[in-house]
Amino acid sequence: MTQLTDSSTPTLGSQPSVLHGPGLSTTPSMIPLVNLCAEVAHKVDVFLDKTVENEDPNKTELRKRTKTSVRDSLDVISEALRRYSFEELAISFNGGKDCLVMLILLLASIYYHSSEYRPQRIHTVYVHSINSFAEVDRFVNECASTYSLDLIRLPTPMKEAFQKFLDAKPHIKAIMVGTRRTDPNGHDLTFFDETDHGWPKFMRIHPIVDWHYAEIWHFLLELDVKYCPLYDMGYTSLGGTTDTFPNPALSTSSDDCNGDTIKYRPAYTLMDDDKERLGREKKI
C-alpha cells in the first residue's frame, strides 16, 4: 500500500538517539511536518467528499458511518487544540490500527489549523510489551520517521511508563490515545477524561472512542495508509508475543494430522466488533 508521505521521505531505519534517563530513547523528527500534514488533509478531504454510484448498500452505509466518525473525531481534536498548546499535547502510539487512524486525523487537523500551529514534530510515547513483536517495533520505527514523531520508547507497565514520559517532558498536559469504547475498560470513556487516582496526572483525549472496528479499516483502506504487516496475517488486536495470536474467526483452513498450516484472512475482512479480540489471551 502507498505510504502517506512526500517525495522527500528519507530512508527508513535510522538508529534512535538516546534521551537522558533510564529506559528512554527517542527517534528524531526527519520529515517536514507541514508538507506531510497538507498531503494527509487532502486525502481526508477527498474521502469525505467521495461518493460511489451503484455501490453495495452495505458498503455505502459503512462509508456514511465512517465519514460521520471522521468529522466527530476532527471536532474532538480541534477542541483539544483549542484547550492546549501543541507543546502541551502528546500522543500514545503503539503501531496499532486504532492509534494509526488517530494519528492520521491529527495530522489533518494540524493542517486545518496551520495558521495557528506549525510544529516540527509530534510528542509521542510508545509503551511496549517486553515481548513485543519485531514487526510492530519495525513499523513503529518506520512511522516515527514517516510521520515526524518525536518518539520515546518505554516498556510496560503502563503507569510507570507514562510517569517516565511526563518526567522527561514535564510540559505535557494531555495525551491522545486510540482507545475505543469496545476495548477493555473503554465503555464509560468520554472524549476528555482526567487520569484515575494513583496514575500520573494528565488529560486523556479519546478522539476515536466511538469508532467501530469496520470503520477503522474502511478509513485506512480508503486512504491507502500503510499499516503493520501482522494485520495481513490474521491478527486483529496487537499486544505482545505471549498473549497475541491470529484471530481464529479469520482462519480459512484447519491444522490436521497431516501437518497442514492454518491460514488466516487479513484483519480488514472481519466486520464484528465482538470478535476483534478473539486472538488475545484473556488475563486471569
PDB file of N, CA, C and O in Angstrom, residues 159-234:
ATOM      1  N   LYS A 159       1.557   2.412  33.778  1.00  0.00           N
ATOM      2  CA  LYS A 159       1.563   3.534  34.725  1.00  0.00           C
ATOM      3  C   LYS A 159       2.968   4.108  34.890  1.00  0.00           C
ATOM      4  O   LYS A 159       3.177   5.320  34.815  1.00  0.00           O
ATOM      5  N   GLU A 160       3.943   3.234  35.082  1.00  0.00           N
ATOM      6  CA  GLU A 160       5.322   3.691  35.254  1.00  0.00           C
ATOM      7  C   GLU A 160       5.857   4.312  33.967  1.00  0.00           C
ATOM      8  O   GLU A 160       6.626   5.282  34.003  1.00  0.00           O
ATOM      9  N   ALA A 161       5.451   3.771  32.836  1.00  0.00           N
ATOM     10  CA  ALA A 161       5.919   4.305  31.551  1.00  0.00           C
ATOM     11  C   ALA A 161       5.432   5.737  31.345  1.00  0.00           C
ATOM     12  O   ALA A 161       6.206   6.615  30.941  1.00  0.00           O
ATOM     13  N   PHE A 162       4.165   5.981  31.625  1.00  0.00           N
ATOM     14  CA  PHE A 162       3.645   7.335  31.469  1.00  0.00           C
ATOM     15  C   PHE A 162       4.313   8.307  32.447  1.00  0.00           C
ATOM     16  O   PHE A 162       4.562   9.474  32.113  1.00  0.00           O
ATOM     17  N   GLN A 163       4.618   7.835  33.646  1.00  0.00           N
ATOM     18  CA  GLN A 163       5.301   8.710  34.594  1.00  0.00           C
ATOM     19  C   GLN A 163       6.684   9.093  34.083  1.00  0.00           C
ATOM     20  O   GLN A 163       7.097  10.266  34.163  1.00  0.00           O
ATOM     21  N   LYS A 164       7.417   8.135  33.533  1.00  0.00           N
ATOM     22  CA  LYS A 164       8.736   8.439  32.980  1.00  0.00           C
ATOM     23  C   LYS A 164       8.622   9.397  31.793  1.00  0.00           C
ATOM     24  O   LYS A 164       9.462  10.284  31.616  1.00  0.00           O
ATOM     25  N   PHE A 165       7.596   9.201  30.976  1.00  0.00           N
ATOM     26  CA  PHE A 165       7.385  10.088  29.832  1.00  0.00           C
ATOM     27  C   PHE A 165       7.142  11.519  30.306  1.00  0.00           C
ATOM     28  O   PHE A 165       7.738  12.475  29.769  1.00  0.00           O
ATOM     29  N   LEU A 166       6.288  11.693  31.308  1.00  0.00           N
ATOM     30  CA  LEU A 166       5.998  13.034  31.822  1.00  0.00           C
ATOM     31  C   LEU A 166       7.204  13.626  32.552  1.00  0.00           C
ATOM     32  O   LEU A 166       7.395  14.848  32.543  1.00  0.00           O
ATOM     33  N   ASP A 167       8.003  12.784  33.177  1.00  0.00           N
ATOM     34  CA  ASP A 167       9.231  13.288  33.808  1.00  0.00           C
ATOM     35  C   ASP A 167      10.184  13.830  32.753  1.00  0.00           C
ATOM     36  O   ASP A 167      10.877  14.834  32.974  1.00  0.00           O
ATOM     37  N   ALA A 168      10.225  13.155  31.594  1.00  0.00           N
ATOM     38  CA  ALA A 168      11.099  13.593  30.505  1.00  0.00           C
ATOM     39  C   ALA A 168      10.537  14.820  29.793  1.00  0.00           C
ATOM     40  O   ALA A 168      11.297  15.636  29.261  1.00  0.00           O
ATOM     41  N   LYS A 169       9.211  14.944  29.783  1.00  0.00           N
ATOM     42  CA  LYS A 169       8.545  16.064  29.098  1.00  0.00           C
ATOM     43  C   LYS A 169       7.507  16.674  30.046  1.00  0.00           C
ATOM     44  O   LYS A 169       6.289  16.478  29.872  1.00  0.00           O
ATOM     45  N   PRO A 170       7.945  17.407  31.055  1.00  0.00           N
ATOM     46  CA  PRO A 170       7.021  17.913  32.079  1.00  0.00           C
ATOM     47  C   PRO A 170       6.025  18.947  31.566  1.00  0.00           C
ATOM     48  O   PRO A 170       5.061  19.263  32.266  1.00  0.00           O
ATOM     49  N   HIS A 171       6.227  19.446  30.347  1.00  0.00           N
ATOM     50  CA  HIS A 171       5.294  20.424  29.777  1.00  0.00           C
ATOM     51  C   HIS A 171       4.035  19.769  29.215  1.00  0.00           C
ATOM     52  O   HIS A 171       3.059  20.456  28.901  1.00  0.00           O
ATOM     53  N   ILE A 172       4.029  18.442  29.078  1.00  0.00           N
ATOM     54  CA  ILE A 172       2.871  17.740  28.514  1.00  0.00           C
ATOM     55  C   ILE A 172       1.724  17.735  29.520  1.00  0.00           C
ATOM     56  O   ILE A 172       1.884  17.322  30.669  1.00  0.00           O
ATOM     57  N   LYS A 173       0.557  18.186  29.065  1.00  0.00           N
ATOM     58  CA  LYS A 173      -0.636  18.223  29.924  1.00  0.00           C
ATOM     59  C   LYS A 173      -1.730  17.268  29.458  1.00  0.00           C
ATOM     60  O   LYS A 173      -2.645  16.952  30.228  1.00  0.00           O
ATOM     61  N   ALA A 174      -1.670  16.847  28.195  1.00  0.00           N
ATOM     62  CA  ALA A 174      -2.718  15.975  27.657  1.00  0.00           C
ATOM     63  C   ALA A 174      -2.102  14.997  26.662  1.00  0.00           C
ATOM     64  O   ALA A 174      -1.184  15.352  25.923  1.00  0.00           O
ATOM     65  N   ILE A 175      -2.629  13.774  26.649  1.00  0.00           N
ATOM     66  CA  ILE A 175      -2.130  12.738  25.750  1.00  0.00           C
ATOM     67  C   ILE A 175      -3.316  12.119  25.010  1.00  0.00           C
ATOM     68  O   ILE A 175      -4.286  11.669  25.631  1.00  0.00           O
ATOM     69  N   MET A 176      -3.240  12.103  23.689  1.00  0.00           N
ATOM     70  CA  MET A 176      -4.267  11.461  22.877  1.00  0.00           C
ATOM     71  C   MET A 176      -3.988   9.968  22.815  1.00  0.00           C
ATOM     72  O   MET A 176      -2.853   9.555  22.559  1.00  0.00           O
ATOM     73  N   VAL A 177      -5.020   9.177  23.030  1.00  0.00           N
ATOM     74  CA  VAL A 177      -4.884   7.727  22.988  1.00  0.00           C
ATOM     75  C   VAL A 177      -5.945   7.150  22.053  1.00  0.00           C
ATOM     76  O   VAL A 177      -7.023   7.728  21.878  1.00  0.00           O
ATOM     77  N   GLY A 178      -5.648   5.992  21.470  1.00  0.00           N
ATOM     78  CA  GLY A 178      -6.523   5.407  20.469  1.00  0.00           C
ATOM     79  C   GLY A 178      -7.508   4.393  21.021  1.00  0.00           C
ATOM     80  O   GLY A 178      -7.947   3.506  20.279  1.00  0.00           O
ATOM     81  N   THR A 179      -7.866   4.519  22.284  1.00  0.00           N
ATOM     82  CA  THR A 179      -8.822   3.591  22.878  1.00  0.00           C
ATOM     83  C   THR A 179     -10.211   3.776  22.269  1.00  0.00           C
ATOM     84  O   THR A 179     -10.643   4.898  22.011  1.00  0.00           O
ATOM     85  N   ARG A 180     -10.895   2.652  22.041  1.00  0.00           N
ATOM     86  CA  ARG A 180     -12.271   2.679  21.564  1.00  0.00           C
ATOM     87  C   ARG A 180     -13.201   2.093  22.621  1.00  0.00           C
ATOM     88  O   ARG A 180     -12.757   1.366  23.509  1.00  0.00           O
ATOM     89  N   ARG A 181     -14.473   2.405  22.500  1.00  0.00           N
ATOM     90  CA  ARG A 181     -15.425   2.008  23.521  1.00  0.00           C
ATOM     91  C   ARG A 181     -15.546   0.486  23.665  1.00  0.00           C
ATOM     92  O   ARG A 181     -15.915  -0.024  24.722  1.00  0.00           O
ATOM     93  N   THR A 182     -15.234  -0.240  22.609  1.00  0.00           N
ATOM     94  CA  THR A 182     -15.313  -1.699  22.655  1.00  0.00           C
ATOM     95  C   THR A 182     -14.065  -2.330  23.264  1.00  0.00           C
ATOM     96  O   THR A 182     -14.025  -3.557  23.442  1.00  0.00           O
ATOM     97  N   ASP A 183     -13.049  -1.523  23.587  1.00  0.00           N
ATOM     98  CA  ASP A 183     -11.842  -2.041  24.235  1.00  0.00           C
ATOM     99  C   ASP A 183     -12.124  -2.317  25.711  1.00  0.00           C
ATOM    100  O   ASP A 183     -13.055  -1.740  26.291  1.00  0.00           O
ATOM    101  N   PRO A 184     -11.308  -3.153  26.354  1.00  0.00           N
ATOM    102  CA  PRO A 184     -11.468  -3.365  27.799  1.00  0.00           C
ATOM    103  C   PRO A 184     -11.380  -2.037  28.555  1.00  0.00           C
ATOM    104  O   PRO A 184     -10.513  -1.209  28.272  1.00  0.00           O
ATOM    105  N   ASN A 185     -12.299  -1.814  29.470  1.00  0.00           N
ATOM    106  CA  ASN A 185     -12.360  -0.595  30.286  1.00  0.00           C
ATOM    107  C   ASN A 185     -12.661   0.660  29.467  1.00  0.00           C
ATOM    108  O   ASN A 185     -12.446   1.773  29.936  1.00  0.00           O
ATOM    109  N   GLY A 186     -13.171   0.481  28.239  1.00  0.00           N
ATOM    110  CA  GLY A 186     -13.454   1.636  27.403  1.00  0.00           C
ATOM    111  C   GLY A 186     -14.905   2.064  27.390  1.00  0.00           C
ATOM    112  O   GLY A 186     -15.238   3.106  26.814  1.00  0.00           O
ATOM    113  N   HIS A 187     -15.781   1.305  28.040  1.00  0.00           N
ATOM    114  CA  HIS A 187     -17.225   1.531  27.903  1.00  0.00           C
ATOM    115  C   HIS A 187     -17.652   2.907  28.392  1.00  0.00           C
ATOM    116  O   HIS A 187     -18.517   3.562  27.786  1.00  0.00           O
ATOM    117  N   ASP A 188     -17.065   3.379  29.492  1.00  0.00           N
ATOM    118  CA  ASP A 188     -17.525   4.627  30.114  1.00  0.00           C
ATOM    119  C   ASP A 188     -16.661   5.836  29.763  1.00  0.00           C
ATOM    120  O   ASP A 188     -16.820   6.901  30.366  1.00  0.00           O
ATOM    121  N   LEU A 189     -15.775   5.698  28.822  1.00  0.00           N
ATOM    122  CA  LEU A 189     -14.895   6.812  28.474  1.00  0.00           C
ATOM    123  C   LEU A 189     -15.665   7.923  27.774  1.00  0.00           C
ATOM    124  O   LEU A 189     -16.661   7.698  27.097  1.00  0.00           O
ATOM    125  N   THR A 190     -15.172   9.147  27.952  1.00  0.00           N
ATOM    126  CA  THR A 190     -15.663  10.292  27.202  1.00  0.00           C
ATOM    127  C   THR A 190     -14.517  10.798  26.332  1.00  0.00           C
ATOM    128  O   THR A 190     -13.440  10.217  26.312  1.00  0.00           O
ATOM    129  N   PHE A 191     -14.741  11.888  25.607  1.00  0.00           N
ATOM    130  CA  PHE A 191     -13.681  12.409  24.755  1.00  0.00           C
ATOM    131  C   PHE A 191     -12.513  12.957  25.576  1.00  0.00           C
ATOM    132  O   PHE A 191     -11.362  12.883  25.152  1.00  0.00           O
ATOM    133  N   PHE A 192     -12.800  13.498  26.759  1.00  0.00           N
ATOM    134  CA  PHE A 192     -11.769  14.070  27.630  1.00  0.00           C
ATOM    135  C   PHE A 192     -11.960  13.504  29.034  1.00  0.00           C
ATOM    136  O   PHE A 192     -13.002  13.712  29.656  1.00  0.00           O
ATOM    137  N   ASP A 193     -10.950  12.787  29.523  1.00  0.00           N
ATOM    138  CA  ASP A 193     -11.010  12.191  30.860  1.00  0.00           C
ATOM    139  C   ASP A 193      -9.687  12.401  31.570  1.00  0.00           C
ATOM    140  O   ASP A 193      -8.625  12.044  31.044  1.00  0.00           O
ATOM    141  N   GLU A 194      -9.751  12.961  32.784  1.00  0.00           N
ATOM    142  CA  GLU A 194      -8.551  13.017  33.611  1.00  0.00           C
ATOM    143  C   GLU A 194      -8.144  11.593  33.985  1.00  0.00           C
ATOM    144  O   GLU A 194      -8.987  10.690  34.088  1.00  0.00           O
ATOM    145  N   THR A 195      -6.871  11.373  34.180  1.00  0.00           N
ATOM    146  CA  THR A 195      -6.411  10.061  34.616  1.00  0.00           C
ATOM    147  C   THR A 195      -6.977   9.733  35.993  1.00  0.00           C
ATOM    148  O   THR A 195      -7.311  10.622  36.781  1.00  0.00           O
ATOM    149  N   ASP A 196      -7.089   8.430  36.263  1.00  0.00           N
ATOM    150  CA  ASP A 196      -7.652   7.977  37.526  1.00  0.00           C
ATOM    151  C   ASP A 196      -6.687   8.255  38.678  1.00  0.00           C
ATOM    152  O   ASP A 196      -5.485   8.484  38.490  1.00  0.00           O
ATOM    153  N   HIS A 197      -7.233   8.194  39.891  1.00  0.00           N
ATOM    154  CA  HIS A 197      -6.429   8.385  41.101  1.00  0.00           C
ATOM    155  C   HIS A 197      -5.309   7.341  41.143  1.00  0.00           C
ATOM    156  O   HIS A 197      -5.526   6.161  40.877  1.00  0.00           O
ATOM    157  N   GLY A 198      -4.118   7.787  41.472  1.00  0.00           N
ATOM    158  CA  GLY A 198      -2.966   6.894  41.559  1.00  0.00           C
ATOM    159  C   GLY A 198      -2.161   6.828  40.278  1.00  0.00           C
ATOM    160  O   GLY A 198      -1.091   6.211  40.261  1.00  0.00           O
ATOM    161  N   TRP A 199      -2.667   7.434  39.203  1.00  0.00           N
ATOM    162  CA  TRP A 199      -1.956   7.478  37.930  1.00  0.00           C
ATOM    163  C   TRP A 199      -1.281   8.830  37.759  1.00  0.00           C
ATOM    164  O   TRP A 199      -1.677   9.815  38.386  1.00  0.00           O
ATOM    165  N   PRO A 200      -0.242   8.914  36.915  1.00  0.00           N
ATOM    166  CA  PRO A 200       0.326  10.228  36.588  1.00  0.00           C
ATOM    167  C   PRO A 200      -0.777  11.162  36.095  1.00  0.00           C
ATOM    168  O   PRO A 200      -1.675  10.731  35.366  1.00  0.00           O
ATOM    169  N   LYS A 201      -0.708  12.411  36.463  1.00  0.00           N
ATOM    170  CA  LYS A 201      -1.802  13.339  36.169  1.00  0.00           C
ATOM    171  C   LYS A 201      -1.655  13.945  34.776  1.00  0.00           C
ATOM    172  O   LYS A 201      -0.690  14.627  34.480  1.00  0.00           O
ATOM    173  N   PHE A 202      -2.617  13.660  33.914  1.00  0.00           N
ATOM    174  CA  PHE A 202      -2.732  14.318  32.617  1.00  0.00           C
ATOM    175  C   PHE A 202      -4.144  14.076  32.088  1.00  0.00           C
ATOM    176  O   PHE A 202      -4.876  13.212  32.603  1.00  0.00           O
ATOM    177  N   MET A 203      -4.523  14.838  31.089  1.00  0.00           N
ATOM    178  CA  MET A 203      -5.824  14.660  30.452  1.00  0.00           C
ATOM    179  C   MET A 203      -5.698  13.600  29.357  1.00  0.00           C
ATOM    180  O   MET A 203      -4.842  13.697  28.483  1.00  0.00           O
ATOM    181  N   ARG A 204      -6.535  12.588  29.422  1.00  0.00           N
ATOM    182  CA  ARG A 204      -6.604  11.591  28.357  1.00  0.00           C
ATOM    183  C   ARG A 204      -7.624  12.056  27.321  1.00  0.00           C
ATOM    184  O   ARG A 204      -8.768  12.354  27.663  1.00  0.00           O
ATOM    185  N   ILE A 205      -7.209  12.110  26.082  1.00  0.00           N
ATOM    186  CA  ILE A 205      -8.097  12.535  24.998  1.00  0.00           C
ATOM    187  C   ILE A 205      -8.366  11.320  24.113  1.00  0.00           C
ATOM    188  O   ILE A 205      -7.432  10.639  23.686  1.00  0.00           O
ATOM    189  N   HIS A 206      -9.644  11.055  23.836  1.00  0.00           N
ATOM    190  CA  HIS A 206     -10.043   9.853  23.086  1.00  0.00           C
ATOM    191  C   HIS A 206     -10.789  10.259  21.819  1.00  0.00           C
ATOM    192  O   HIS A 206     -12.020  10.175  21.754  1.00  0.00           O
ATOM    193  N   PRO A 207     -10.072  10.662  20.787  1.00  0.00           N
ATOM    194  CA  PRO A 207     -10.743  11.170  19.578  1.00  0.00           C
ATOM    195  C   PRO A 207     -11.549  10.114  18.822  1.00  0.00           C
ATOM    196  O   PRO A 207     -12.502  10.454  18.127  1.00  0.00           O
ATOM    197  N   ILE A 208     -11.178   8.832  18.940  1.00  0.00           N
ATOM    198  CA  ILE A 208     -11.849   7.794  18.141  1.00  0.00           C
ATOM    199  C   ILE A 208     -12.622   6.823  19.024  1.00  0.00           C
ATOM    200  O   ILE A 208     -12.894   5.693  18.611  1.00  0.00           O
ATOM    201  N   VAL A 209     -13.010   7.251  20.207  1.00  0.00           N
ATOM    202  CA  VAL A 209     -13.629   6.346  21.168  1.00  0.00           C
ATOM    203  C   VAL A 209     -14.904   5.702  20.640  1.00  0.00           C
ATOM    204  O   VAL A 209     -15.237   4.567  21.005  1.00  0.00           O
ATOM    205  N   ASP A 210     -15.628   6.383  19.768  1.00  0.00           N
ATOM    206  CA  ASP A 210     -16.907   5.865  19.279  1.00  0.00           C
ATOM    207  C   ASP A 210     -16.807   5.150  17.933  1.00  0.00           C
ATOM    208  O   ASP A 210     -17.834   4.775  17.351  1.00  0.00           O
ATOM    209  N   TRP A 211     -15.605   4.958  17.428  1.00  0.00           N
ATOM    210  CA  TRP A 211     -15.440   4.247  16.163  1.00  0.00           C
ATOM    211  C   TRP A 211     -15.675   2.753  16.359  1.00  0.00           C
ATOM    212  O   TRP A 211     -15.390   2.189  17.421  1.00  0.00           O
ATOM    213  N   HIS A 212     -16.162   2.119  15.306  1.00  0.00           N
ATOM    214  CA  HIS A 212     -16.291   0.669  15.294  1.00  0.00           C
ATOM    215  C   HIS A 212     -15.169   0.063  14.449  1.00  0.00           C
ATOM    216  O   HIS A 212     -14.542   0.737  13.626  1.00  0.00           O
ATOM    217  N   TYR A 213     -14.947  -1.225  14.666  1.00  0.00           N
ATOM    218  CA  TYR A 213     -13.848  -1.932  14.014  1.00  0.00           C
ATOM    219  C   TYR A 213     -13.889  -1.784  12.495  1.00  0.00           C
ATOM    220  O   TYR A 213     -12.877  -1.475  11.853  1.00  0.00           O
ATOM    221  N   ALA A 214     -15.059  -1.994  11.899  1.00  0.00           N
ATOM    222  CA  ALA A 214     -15.172  -1.928  10.438  1.00  0.00           C
ATOM    223  C   ALA A 214     -14.878  -0.530   9.918  1.00  0.00           C
ATOM    224  O   ALA A 214     -14.327  -0.362   8.825  1.00  0.00           O
ATOM    225  N   GLU A 215     -15.216   0.494  10.686  1.00  0.00           N
ATOM    226  CA  GLU A 215     -14.945   1.874  10.278  1.00  0.00           C
ATOM    227  C   GLU A 215     -13.445   2.164  10.274  1.00  0.00           C
ATOM    228  O   GLU A 215     -12.941   2.878   9.396  1.00  0.00           O
ATOM    229  N   ILE A 216     -12.752   1.622  11.261  1.00  0.00           N
ATOM    230  CA  ILE A 216     -11.290   1.788  11.318  1.00  0.00           C
ATOM    231  C   ILE A 216     -10.659   1.291  10.024  1.00  0.00           C
ATOM    232  O   ILE A 216      -9.858   1.988   9.381  1.00  0.00           O
ATOM    233  N   TRP A 217     -11.031   0.088   9.614  1.00  0.00           N
ATOM    234  CA  TRP A 217     -10.421  -0.496   8.423  1.00  0.00           C
ATOM    235  C   TRP A 217     -10.910   0.168   7.139  1.00  0.00           C
ATOM    236  O   TRP A 217     -10.138   0.318   6.182  1.00  0.00           O
ATOM    237  N   HIS A 218     -12.155   0.562   7.111  1.00  0.00           N
ATOM    238  CA  HIS A 218     -12.652   1.266   5.925  1.00  0.00           C
ATOM    239  C   HIS A 218     -11.849   2.549   5.696  1.00  0.00           C
ATOM    240  O   HIS A 218     -11.439   2.843   4.563  1.00  0.00           O
ATOM    241  N   PHE A 219     -11.587   3.282   6.754  1.00  0.00           N
ATOM    242  CA  PHE A 219     -10.836   4.535   6.654  1.00  0.00           C
ATOM    243  C   PHE A 219      -9.402   4.286   6.194  1.00  0.00           C
ATOM    244  O   PHE A 219      -8.905   4.941   5.265  1.00  0.00           O
ATOM    245  N   LEU A 220      -8.716   3.347   6.815  1.00  0.00           N
ATOM    246  CA  LEU A 220      -7.324   3.079   6.465  1.00  0.00           C
ATOM    247  C   LEU A 220      -7.190   2.605   5.028  1.00  0.00           C
ATOM    248  O   LEU A 220      -6.273   3.020   4.299  1.00  0.00           O
ATOM    249  N   LEU A 221      -8.109   1.744   4.596  1.00  0.00           N
ATOM    250  CA  LEU A 221      -8.036   1.223   3.237  1.00  0.00           C
ATOM    251  C   LEU A 221      -8.401   2.290   2.208  1.00  0.00           C
ATOM    252  O   LEU A 221      -7.777   2.379   1.141  1.00  0.00           O
ATOM    253  N   GLU A 222      -9.384   3.109   2.503  1.00  0.00           N
ATOM    254  CA  GLU A 222      -9.789   4.160   1.576  1.00  0.00           C
ATOM    255  C   GLU A 222      -8.677   5.188   1.383  1.00  0.00           C
ATOM    256  O   GLU A 222      -8.485   5.715   0.279  1.00  0.00           O
ATOM    257  N   LEU A 223      -7.945   5.494   2.452  1.00  0.00           N
ATOM    258  CA  LEU A 223      -6.863   6.468   2.354  1.00  0.00           C
ATOM    259  C   LEU A 223      -5.543   5.818   1.947  1.00  0.00           C
ATOM    260  O   LEU A 223      -4.541   6.495   1.784  1.00  0.00           O
ATOM    261  N   ASP A 224      -5.554   4.492   1.794  1.00  0.00           N
ATOM    262  CA  ASP A 224      -4.359   3.763   1.377  1.00  0.00           C
ATOM    263  C   ASP A 224      -3.198   3.995   2.342  1.00  0.00           C
ATOM    264  O   ASP A 224      -2.066   4.298   1.931  1.00  0.00           O
ATOM    265  N   VAL A 225      -3.491   3.850   3.628  1.00  0.00           N
ATOM    266  CA  VAL A 225      -2.495   4.065   4.677  1.00  0.00           C
ATOM    267  C   VAL A 225      -1.759   2.756   4.946  1.00  0.00           C
ATOM    268  O   VAL A 225      -2.391   1.705   5.130  1.00  0.00           O
ATOM    269  N   LYS A 226      -0.451   2.799   4.960  1.00  0.00           N
ATOM    270  CA  LYS A 226       0.332   1.613   5.282  1.00  0.00           C
ATOM    271  C   LYS A 226       0.131   1.261   6.752  1.00  0.00           C
ATOM    272  O   LYS A 226       0.145   2.133   7.618  1.00  0.00           O
ATOM    273  N   TYR A 227      -0.035  -0.040   7.044  1.00  0.00           N
ATOM    274  CA  TYR A 227      -0.287  -0.492   8.409  1.00  0.00           C
ATOM    275  C   TYR A 227       0.659  -1.646   8.740  1.00  0.00           C
ATOM    276  O   TYR A 227       1.368  -2.176   7.872  1.00  0.00           O
ATOM    277  N   CYS A 228       0.670  -2.052  10.008  1.00  0.00           N
ATOM    278  CA  CYS A 228       1.554  -3.117  10.461  1.00  0.00           C
ATOM    279  C   CYS A 228       1.250  -4.409   9.704  1.00  0.00           C
ATOM    280  O   CYS A 228       0.084  -4.822   9.594  1.00  0.00           O
ATOM    281  N   PRO A 229       2.259  -5.107   9.187  1.00  0.00           N
ATOM    282  CA  PRO A 229       2.029  -6.308   8.370  1.00  0.00           C
ATOM    283  C   PRO A 229       1.379  -7.457   9.127  1.00  0.00           C
ATOM    284  O   PRO A 229       0.839  -8.370   8.499  1.00  0.00           O
ATOM    285  N   LEU A 230       1.401  -7.436  10.450  1.00  0.00           N
ATOM    286  CA  LEU A 230       0.750  -8.510  11.200  1.00  0.00           C
ATOM    287  C   LEU A 230      -0.740  -8.585  10.904  1.00  0.00           C
ATOM    288  O   LEU A 230      -1.347  -9.665  10.981  1.00  0.00           O
ATOM    289  N   TYR A 231      -1.330  -7.451  10.542  1.00  0.00           N
ATOM    290  CA  TYR A 231      -2.765  -7.451  10.249  1.00  0.00           C
ATOM    291  C   TYR A 231      -3.084  -8.270   9.002  1.00  0.00           C
ATOM    292  O   TYR A 231      -4.204  -8.773   8.861  1.00  0.00           O
ATOM    293  N   ASP A 232      -2.143  -8.408   8.113  1.00  0.00           N
ATOM    294  CA  ASP A 232      -2.370  -9.239   6.926  1.00  0.00           C
ATOM    295  C   ASP A 232      -2.175 -10.722   7.225  1.00  0.00           C
ATOM    296  O   ASP A 232      -2.418 -11.564   6.361  1.00  0.00           O
ATOM    297  N   MET A 233      -1.735 -11.026   8.432  1.00  0.00           N
ATOM    298  CA  MET A 233      -1.519 -12.415   8.833  1.00  0.00           C
ATOM    299  C   MET A 233      -2.621 -12.933   9.747  1.00  0.00           C
ATOM    300  O   MET A 233      -2.476 -13.985  10.375  1.00  0.00           O
ATOM    301  N   GLY A 234      -3.708 -12.174   9.874  1.00  0.00           N
ATOM    302  CA  GLY A 234      -4.839 -12.622  10.675  1.00  0.00           C
ATOM    303  C   GLY A 234      -4.907 -12.064  12.076  1.00  0.00           C
ATOM    304  O   GLY A 234      -5.842 -12.368  12.825  1.00  0.00           O
TER     305      GLY A 234
END
